[in-house]
GROMACS .gro file of N, CA, C and O in nm:
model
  360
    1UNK      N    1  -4.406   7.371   2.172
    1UNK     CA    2  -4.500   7.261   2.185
    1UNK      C    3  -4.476   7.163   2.072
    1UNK      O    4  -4.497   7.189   1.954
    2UNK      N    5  -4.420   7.021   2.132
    2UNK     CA    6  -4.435   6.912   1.987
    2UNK      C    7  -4.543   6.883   1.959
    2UNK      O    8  -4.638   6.885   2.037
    3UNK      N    9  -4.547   6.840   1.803
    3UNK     CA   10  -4.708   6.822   1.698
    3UNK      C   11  -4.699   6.686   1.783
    3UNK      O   12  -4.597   6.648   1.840
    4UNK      N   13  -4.847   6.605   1.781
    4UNK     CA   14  -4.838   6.512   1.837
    4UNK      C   15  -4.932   6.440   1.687
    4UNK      O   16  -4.995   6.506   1.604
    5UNK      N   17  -4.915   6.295   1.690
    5UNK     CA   18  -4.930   6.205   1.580
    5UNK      C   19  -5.074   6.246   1.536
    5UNK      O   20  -5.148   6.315   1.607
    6UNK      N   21  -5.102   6.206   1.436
    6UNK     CA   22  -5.257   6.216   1.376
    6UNK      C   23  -5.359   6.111   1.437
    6UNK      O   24  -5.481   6.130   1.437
    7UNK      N   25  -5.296   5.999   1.489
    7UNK     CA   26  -5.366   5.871   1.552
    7UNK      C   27  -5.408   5.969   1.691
    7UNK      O   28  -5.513   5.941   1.748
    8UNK      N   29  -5.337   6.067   1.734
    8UNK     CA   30  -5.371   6.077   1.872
    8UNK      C   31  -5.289   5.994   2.010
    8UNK      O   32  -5.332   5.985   2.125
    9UNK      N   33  -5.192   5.953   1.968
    9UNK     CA   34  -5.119   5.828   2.077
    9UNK      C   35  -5.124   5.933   2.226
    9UNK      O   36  -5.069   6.043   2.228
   10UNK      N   37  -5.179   5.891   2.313
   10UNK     CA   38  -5.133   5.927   2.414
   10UNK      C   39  -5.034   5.775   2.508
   10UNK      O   40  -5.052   5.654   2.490
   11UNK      N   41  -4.950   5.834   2.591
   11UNK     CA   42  -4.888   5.747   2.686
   11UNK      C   43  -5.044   5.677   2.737
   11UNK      O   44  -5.156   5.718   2.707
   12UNK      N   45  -4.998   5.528   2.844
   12UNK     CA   46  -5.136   5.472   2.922
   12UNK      C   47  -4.994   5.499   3.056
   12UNK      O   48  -4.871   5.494   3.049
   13UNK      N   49  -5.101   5.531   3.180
   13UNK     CA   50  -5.057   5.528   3.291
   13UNK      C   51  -4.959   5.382   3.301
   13UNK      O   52  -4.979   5.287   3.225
   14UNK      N   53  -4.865   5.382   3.392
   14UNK     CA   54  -4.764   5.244   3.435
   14UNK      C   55  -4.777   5.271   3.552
   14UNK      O   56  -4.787   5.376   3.615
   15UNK      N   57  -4.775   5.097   3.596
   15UNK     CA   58  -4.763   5.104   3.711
   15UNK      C   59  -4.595   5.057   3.724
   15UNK      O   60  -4.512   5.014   3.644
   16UNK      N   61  -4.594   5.088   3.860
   16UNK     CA   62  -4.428   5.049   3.909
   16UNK      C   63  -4.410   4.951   3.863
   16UNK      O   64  -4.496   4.864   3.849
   17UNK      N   65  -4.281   4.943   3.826
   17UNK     CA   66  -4.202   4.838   3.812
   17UNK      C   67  -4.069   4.803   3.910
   17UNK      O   68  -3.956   4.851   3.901
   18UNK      N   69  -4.104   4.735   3.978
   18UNK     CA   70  -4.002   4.698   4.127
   18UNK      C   71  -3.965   4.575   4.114
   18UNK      O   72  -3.860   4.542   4.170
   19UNK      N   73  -4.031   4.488   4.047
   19UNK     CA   74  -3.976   4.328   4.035
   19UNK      C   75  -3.991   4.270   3.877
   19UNK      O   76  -4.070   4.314   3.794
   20UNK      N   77  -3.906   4.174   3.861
   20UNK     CA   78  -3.957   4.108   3.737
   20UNK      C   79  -4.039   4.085   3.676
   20UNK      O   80  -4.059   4.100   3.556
   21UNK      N   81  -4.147   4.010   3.819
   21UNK     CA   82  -4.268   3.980   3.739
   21UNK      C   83  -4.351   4.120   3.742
   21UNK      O   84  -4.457   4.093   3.686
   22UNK      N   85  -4.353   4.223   3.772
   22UNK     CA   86  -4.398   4.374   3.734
   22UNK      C   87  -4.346   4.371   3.630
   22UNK      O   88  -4.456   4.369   3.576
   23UNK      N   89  -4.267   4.368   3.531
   23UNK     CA   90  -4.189   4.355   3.449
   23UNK      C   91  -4.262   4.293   3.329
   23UNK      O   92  -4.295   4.337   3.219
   24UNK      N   93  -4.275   4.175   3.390
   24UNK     CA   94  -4.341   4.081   3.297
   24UNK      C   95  -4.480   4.093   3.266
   24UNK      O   96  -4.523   4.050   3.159
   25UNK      N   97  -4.558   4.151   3.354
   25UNK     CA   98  -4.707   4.221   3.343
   25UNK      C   99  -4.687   4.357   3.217
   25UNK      O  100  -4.742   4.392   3.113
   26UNK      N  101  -4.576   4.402   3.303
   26UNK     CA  102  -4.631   4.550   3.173
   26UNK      C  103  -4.582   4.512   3.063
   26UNK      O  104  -4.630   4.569   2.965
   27UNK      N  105  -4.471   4.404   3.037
   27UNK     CA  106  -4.462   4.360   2.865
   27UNK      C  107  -4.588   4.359   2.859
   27UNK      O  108  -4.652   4.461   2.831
   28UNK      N  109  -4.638   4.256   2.882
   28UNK     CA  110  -4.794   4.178   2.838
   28UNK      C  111  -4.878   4.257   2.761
   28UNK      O  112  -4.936   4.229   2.656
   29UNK      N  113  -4.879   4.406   2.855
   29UNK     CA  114  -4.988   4.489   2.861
   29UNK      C  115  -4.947   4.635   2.782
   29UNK      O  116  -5.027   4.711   2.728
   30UNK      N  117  -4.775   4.653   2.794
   30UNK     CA  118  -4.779   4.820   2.725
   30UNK      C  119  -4.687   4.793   2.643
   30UNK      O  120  -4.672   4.872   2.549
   31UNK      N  121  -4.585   4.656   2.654
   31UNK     CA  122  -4.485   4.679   2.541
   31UNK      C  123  -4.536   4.652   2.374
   31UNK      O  124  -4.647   4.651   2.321
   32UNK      N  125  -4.436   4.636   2.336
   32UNK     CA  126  -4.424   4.600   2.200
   32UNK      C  127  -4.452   4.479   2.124
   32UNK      O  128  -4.393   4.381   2.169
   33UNK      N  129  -4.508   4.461   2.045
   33UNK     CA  130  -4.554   4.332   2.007
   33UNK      C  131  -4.414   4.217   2.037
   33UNK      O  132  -4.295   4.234   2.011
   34UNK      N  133  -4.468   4.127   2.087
   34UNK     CA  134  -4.343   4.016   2.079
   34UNK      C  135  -4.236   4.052   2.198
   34UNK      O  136  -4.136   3.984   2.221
   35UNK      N  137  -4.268   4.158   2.263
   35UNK     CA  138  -4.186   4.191   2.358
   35UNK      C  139  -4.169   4.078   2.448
   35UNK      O  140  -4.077   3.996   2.441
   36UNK      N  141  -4.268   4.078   2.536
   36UNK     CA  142  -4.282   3.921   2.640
   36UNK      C  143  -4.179   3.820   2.606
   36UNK      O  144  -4.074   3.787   2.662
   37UNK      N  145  -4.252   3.772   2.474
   37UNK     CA  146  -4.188   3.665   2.472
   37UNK      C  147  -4.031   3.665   2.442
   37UNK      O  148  -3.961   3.577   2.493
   38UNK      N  149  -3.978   3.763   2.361
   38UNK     CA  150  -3.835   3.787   2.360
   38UNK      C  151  -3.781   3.811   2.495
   38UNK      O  152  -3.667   3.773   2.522
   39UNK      N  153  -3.842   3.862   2.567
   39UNK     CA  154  -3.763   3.887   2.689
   39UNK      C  155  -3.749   3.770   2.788
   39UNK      O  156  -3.650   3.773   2.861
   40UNK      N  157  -3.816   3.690   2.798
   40UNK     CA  158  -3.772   3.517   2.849
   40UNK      C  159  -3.697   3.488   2.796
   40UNK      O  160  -3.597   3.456   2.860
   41UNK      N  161  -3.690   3.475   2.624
   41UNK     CA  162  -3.580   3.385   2.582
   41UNK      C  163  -3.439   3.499   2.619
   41UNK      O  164  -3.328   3.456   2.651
   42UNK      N  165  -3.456   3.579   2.613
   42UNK     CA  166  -3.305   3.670   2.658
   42UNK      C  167  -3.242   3.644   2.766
   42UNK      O  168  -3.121   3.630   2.782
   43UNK      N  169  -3.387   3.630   2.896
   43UNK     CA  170  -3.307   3.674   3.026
   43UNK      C  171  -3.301   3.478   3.029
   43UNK      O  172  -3.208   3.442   3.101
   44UNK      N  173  -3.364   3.381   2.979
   44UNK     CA  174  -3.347   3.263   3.017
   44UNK      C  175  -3.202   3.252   2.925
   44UNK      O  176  -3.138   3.147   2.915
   45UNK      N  177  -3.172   3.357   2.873
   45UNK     CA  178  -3.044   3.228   2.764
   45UNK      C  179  -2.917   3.313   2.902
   45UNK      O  180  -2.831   3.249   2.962
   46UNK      N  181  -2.941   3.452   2.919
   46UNK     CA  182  -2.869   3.531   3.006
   46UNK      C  183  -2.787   3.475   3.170
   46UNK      O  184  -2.674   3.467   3.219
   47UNK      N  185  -2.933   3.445   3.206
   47UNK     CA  186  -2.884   3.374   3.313
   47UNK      C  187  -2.829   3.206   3.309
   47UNK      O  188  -2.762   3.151   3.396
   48UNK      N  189  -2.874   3.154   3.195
   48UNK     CA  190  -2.796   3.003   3.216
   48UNK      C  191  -2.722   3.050   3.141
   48UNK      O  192  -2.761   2.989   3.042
   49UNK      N  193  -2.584   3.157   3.076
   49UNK     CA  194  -2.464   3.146   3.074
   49UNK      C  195  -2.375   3.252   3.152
   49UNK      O  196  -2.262   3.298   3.133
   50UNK      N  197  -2.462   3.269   3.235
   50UNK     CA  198  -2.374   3.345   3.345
   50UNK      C  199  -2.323   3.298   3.495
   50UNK      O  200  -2.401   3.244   3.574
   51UNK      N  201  -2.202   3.321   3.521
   51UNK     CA  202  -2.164   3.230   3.677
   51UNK      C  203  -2.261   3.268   3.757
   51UNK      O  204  -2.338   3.364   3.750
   52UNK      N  205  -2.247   3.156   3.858
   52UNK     CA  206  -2.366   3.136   3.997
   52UNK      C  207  -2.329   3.283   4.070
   52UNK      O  208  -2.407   3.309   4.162
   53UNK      N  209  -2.224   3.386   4.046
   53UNK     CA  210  -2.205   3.480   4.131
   53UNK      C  211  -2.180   3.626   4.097
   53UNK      O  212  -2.125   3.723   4.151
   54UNK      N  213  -2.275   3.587   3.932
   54UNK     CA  214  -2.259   3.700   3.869
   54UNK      C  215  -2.392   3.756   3.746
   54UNK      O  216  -2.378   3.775   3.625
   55UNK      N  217  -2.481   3.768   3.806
   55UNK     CA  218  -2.625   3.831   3.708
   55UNK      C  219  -2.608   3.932   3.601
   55UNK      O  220  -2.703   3.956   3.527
   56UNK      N  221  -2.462   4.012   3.582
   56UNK     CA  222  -2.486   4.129   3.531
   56UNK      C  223  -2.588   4.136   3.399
   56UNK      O  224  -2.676   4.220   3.381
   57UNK      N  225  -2.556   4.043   3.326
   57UNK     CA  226  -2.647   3.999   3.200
   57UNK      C  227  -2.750   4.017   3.232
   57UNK      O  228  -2.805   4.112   3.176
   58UNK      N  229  -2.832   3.937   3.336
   58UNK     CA  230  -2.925   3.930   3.309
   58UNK      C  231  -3.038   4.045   3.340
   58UNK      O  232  -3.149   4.078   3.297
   59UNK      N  233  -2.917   4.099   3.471
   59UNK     CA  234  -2.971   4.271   3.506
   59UNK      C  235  -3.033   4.359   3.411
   59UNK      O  236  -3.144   4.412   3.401
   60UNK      N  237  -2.858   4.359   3.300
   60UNK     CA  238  -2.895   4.428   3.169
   60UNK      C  239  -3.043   4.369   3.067
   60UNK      O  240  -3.099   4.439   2.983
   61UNK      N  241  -3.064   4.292   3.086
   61UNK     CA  242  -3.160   4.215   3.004
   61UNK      C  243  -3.295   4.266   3.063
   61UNK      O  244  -3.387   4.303   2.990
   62UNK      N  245  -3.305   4.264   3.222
   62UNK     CA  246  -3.400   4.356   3.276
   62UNK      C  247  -3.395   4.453   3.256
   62UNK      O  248  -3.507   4.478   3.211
   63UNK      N  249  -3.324   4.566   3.256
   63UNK     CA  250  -3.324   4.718   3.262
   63UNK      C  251  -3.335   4.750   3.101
   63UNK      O  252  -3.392   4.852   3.062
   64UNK      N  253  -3.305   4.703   3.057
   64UNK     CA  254  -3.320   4.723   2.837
   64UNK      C  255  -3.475   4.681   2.810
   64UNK      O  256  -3.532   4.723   2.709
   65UNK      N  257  -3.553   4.583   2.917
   65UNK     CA  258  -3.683   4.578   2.876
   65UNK      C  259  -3.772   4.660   2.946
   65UNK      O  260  -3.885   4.677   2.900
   66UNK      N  261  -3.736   4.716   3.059
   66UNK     CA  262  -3.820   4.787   3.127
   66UNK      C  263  -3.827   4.922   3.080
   66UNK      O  264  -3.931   4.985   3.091
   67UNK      N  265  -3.672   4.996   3.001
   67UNK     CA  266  -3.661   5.102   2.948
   67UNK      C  267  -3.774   5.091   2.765
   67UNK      O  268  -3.827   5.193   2.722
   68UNK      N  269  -3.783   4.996   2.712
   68UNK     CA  270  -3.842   4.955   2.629
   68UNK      C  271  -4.015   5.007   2.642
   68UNK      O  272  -4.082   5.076   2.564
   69UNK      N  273  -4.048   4.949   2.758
   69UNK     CA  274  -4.190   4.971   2.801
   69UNK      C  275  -4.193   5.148   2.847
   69UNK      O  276  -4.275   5.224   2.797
   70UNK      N  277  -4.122   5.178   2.915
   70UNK     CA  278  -4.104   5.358   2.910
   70UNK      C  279  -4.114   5.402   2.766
   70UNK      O  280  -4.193   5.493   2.738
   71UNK      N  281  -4.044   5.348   2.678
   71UNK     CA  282  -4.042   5.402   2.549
   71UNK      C  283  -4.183   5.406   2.506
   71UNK      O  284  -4.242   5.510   2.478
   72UNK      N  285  -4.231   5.295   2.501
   72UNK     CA  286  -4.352   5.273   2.446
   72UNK      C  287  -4.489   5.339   2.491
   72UNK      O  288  -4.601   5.355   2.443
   73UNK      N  289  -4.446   5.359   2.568
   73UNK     CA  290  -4.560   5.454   2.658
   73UNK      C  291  -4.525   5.602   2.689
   73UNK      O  292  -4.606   5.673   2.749
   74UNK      N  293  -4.393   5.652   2.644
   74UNK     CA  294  -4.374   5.821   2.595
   74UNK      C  295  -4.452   5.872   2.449
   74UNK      O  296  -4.404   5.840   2.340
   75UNK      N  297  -4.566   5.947   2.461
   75UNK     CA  298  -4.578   6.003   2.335
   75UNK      C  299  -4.519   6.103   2.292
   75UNK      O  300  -4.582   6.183   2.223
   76UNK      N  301  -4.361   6.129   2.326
   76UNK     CA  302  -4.256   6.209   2.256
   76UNK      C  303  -4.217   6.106   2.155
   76UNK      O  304  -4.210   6.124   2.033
   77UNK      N  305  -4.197   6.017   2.208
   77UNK     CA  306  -4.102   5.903   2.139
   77UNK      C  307  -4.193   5.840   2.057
   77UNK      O  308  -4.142   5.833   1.945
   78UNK      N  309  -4.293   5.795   2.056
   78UNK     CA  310  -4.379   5.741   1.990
   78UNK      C  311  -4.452   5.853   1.828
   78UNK      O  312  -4.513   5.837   1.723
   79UNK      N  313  -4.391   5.962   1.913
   79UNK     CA  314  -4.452   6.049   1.821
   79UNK      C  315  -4.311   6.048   1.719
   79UNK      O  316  -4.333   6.047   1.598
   80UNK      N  317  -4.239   6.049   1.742
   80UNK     CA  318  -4.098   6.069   1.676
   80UNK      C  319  -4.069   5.939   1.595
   80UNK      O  320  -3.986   5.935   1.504
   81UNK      N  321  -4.148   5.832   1.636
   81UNK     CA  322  -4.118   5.699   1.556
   81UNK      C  323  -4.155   5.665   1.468
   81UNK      O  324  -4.109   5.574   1.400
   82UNK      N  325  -4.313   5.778   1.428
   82UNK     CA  326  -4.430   5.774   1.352
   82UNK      C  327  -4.383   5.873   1.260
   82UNK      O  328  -4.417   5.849   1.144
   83UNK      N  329  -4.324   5.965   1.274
   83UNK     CA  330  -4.246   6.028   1.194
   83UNK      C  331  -4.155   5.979   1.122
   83UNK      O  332  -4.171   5.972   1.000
   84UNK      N  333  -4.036   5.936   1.184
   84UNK     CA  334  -3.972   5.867   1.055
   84UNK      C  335  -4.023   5.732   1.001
   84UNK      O  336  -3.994   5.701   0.886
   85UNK      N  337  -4.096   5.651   1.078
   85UNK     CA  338  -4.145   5.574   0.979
   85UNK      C  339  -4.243   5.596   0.874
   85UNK      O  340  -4.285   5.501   0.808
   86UNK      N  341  -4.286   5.723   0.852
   86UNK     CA  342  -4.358   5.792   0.767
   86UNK      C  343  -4.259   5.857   0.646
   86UNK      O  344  -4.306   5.922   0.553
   87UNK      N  345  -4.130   5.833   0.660
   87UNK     CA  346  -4.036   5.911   0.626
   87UNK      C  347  -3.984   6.071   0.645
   87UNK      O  348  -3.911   6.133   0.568
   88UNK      N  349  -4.030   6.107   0.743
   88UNK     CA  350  -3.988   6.241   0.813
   88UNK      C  351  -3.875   6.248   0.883
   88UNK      O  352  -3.799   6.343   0.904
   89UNK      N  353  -3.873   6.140   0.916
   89UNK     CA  354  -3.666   6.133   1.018
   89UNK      C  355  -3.586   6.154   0.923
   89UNK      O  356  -3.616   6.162   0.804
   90UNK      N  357  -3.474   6.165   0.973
   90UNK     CA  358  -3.316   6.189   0.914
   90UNK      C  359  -3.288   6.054   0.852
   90UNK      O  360  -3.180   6.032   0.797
   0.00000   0.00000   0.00000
């Protein structure tokens, strides 16, 4: 059984994420401070330098923020972050 933080963090329920703007709701609501707004300027700089027949960027730019909001809402991970920023990590 992992120790879990002294704050108590539990995960908050998510809802699906199937589209962008699902995407763009759970920044708002579960990510990381400043998340939102970094993630426009990413996927807006992403897609205006990528060809008309090729998104991969900006895919990646989706899937790195949506994995972000998973993070943030695992209290394995959250518990593990509080740790070394406490100085307990490696």
């Amino acid at each position: 059984m992992s120790a879990q933080p002294e704050h108590g963090w539990t995960g908050m329920p998510l809802p699906e994420i199937r589209t962008v703007d699902d995407l763009r709701s759970a920044l708002s609501r579960y990510g990381f401070p400043g998340d939102r707004e970094r993630f426009e300027d990413e996927l807006a700089a992403a897609i205006g330098a990528a060809p008309t027949n090729d998104l991969t960027g900006a895919a990646a730019v989706v899937r790195a923020y949506r994995h972000r909001v998973l993070i943030r809402n695992s209290p394995d991970i959250m518990a593990a972050l509080e740790e070394a920023r406490a100085g307990g990590g490696v």
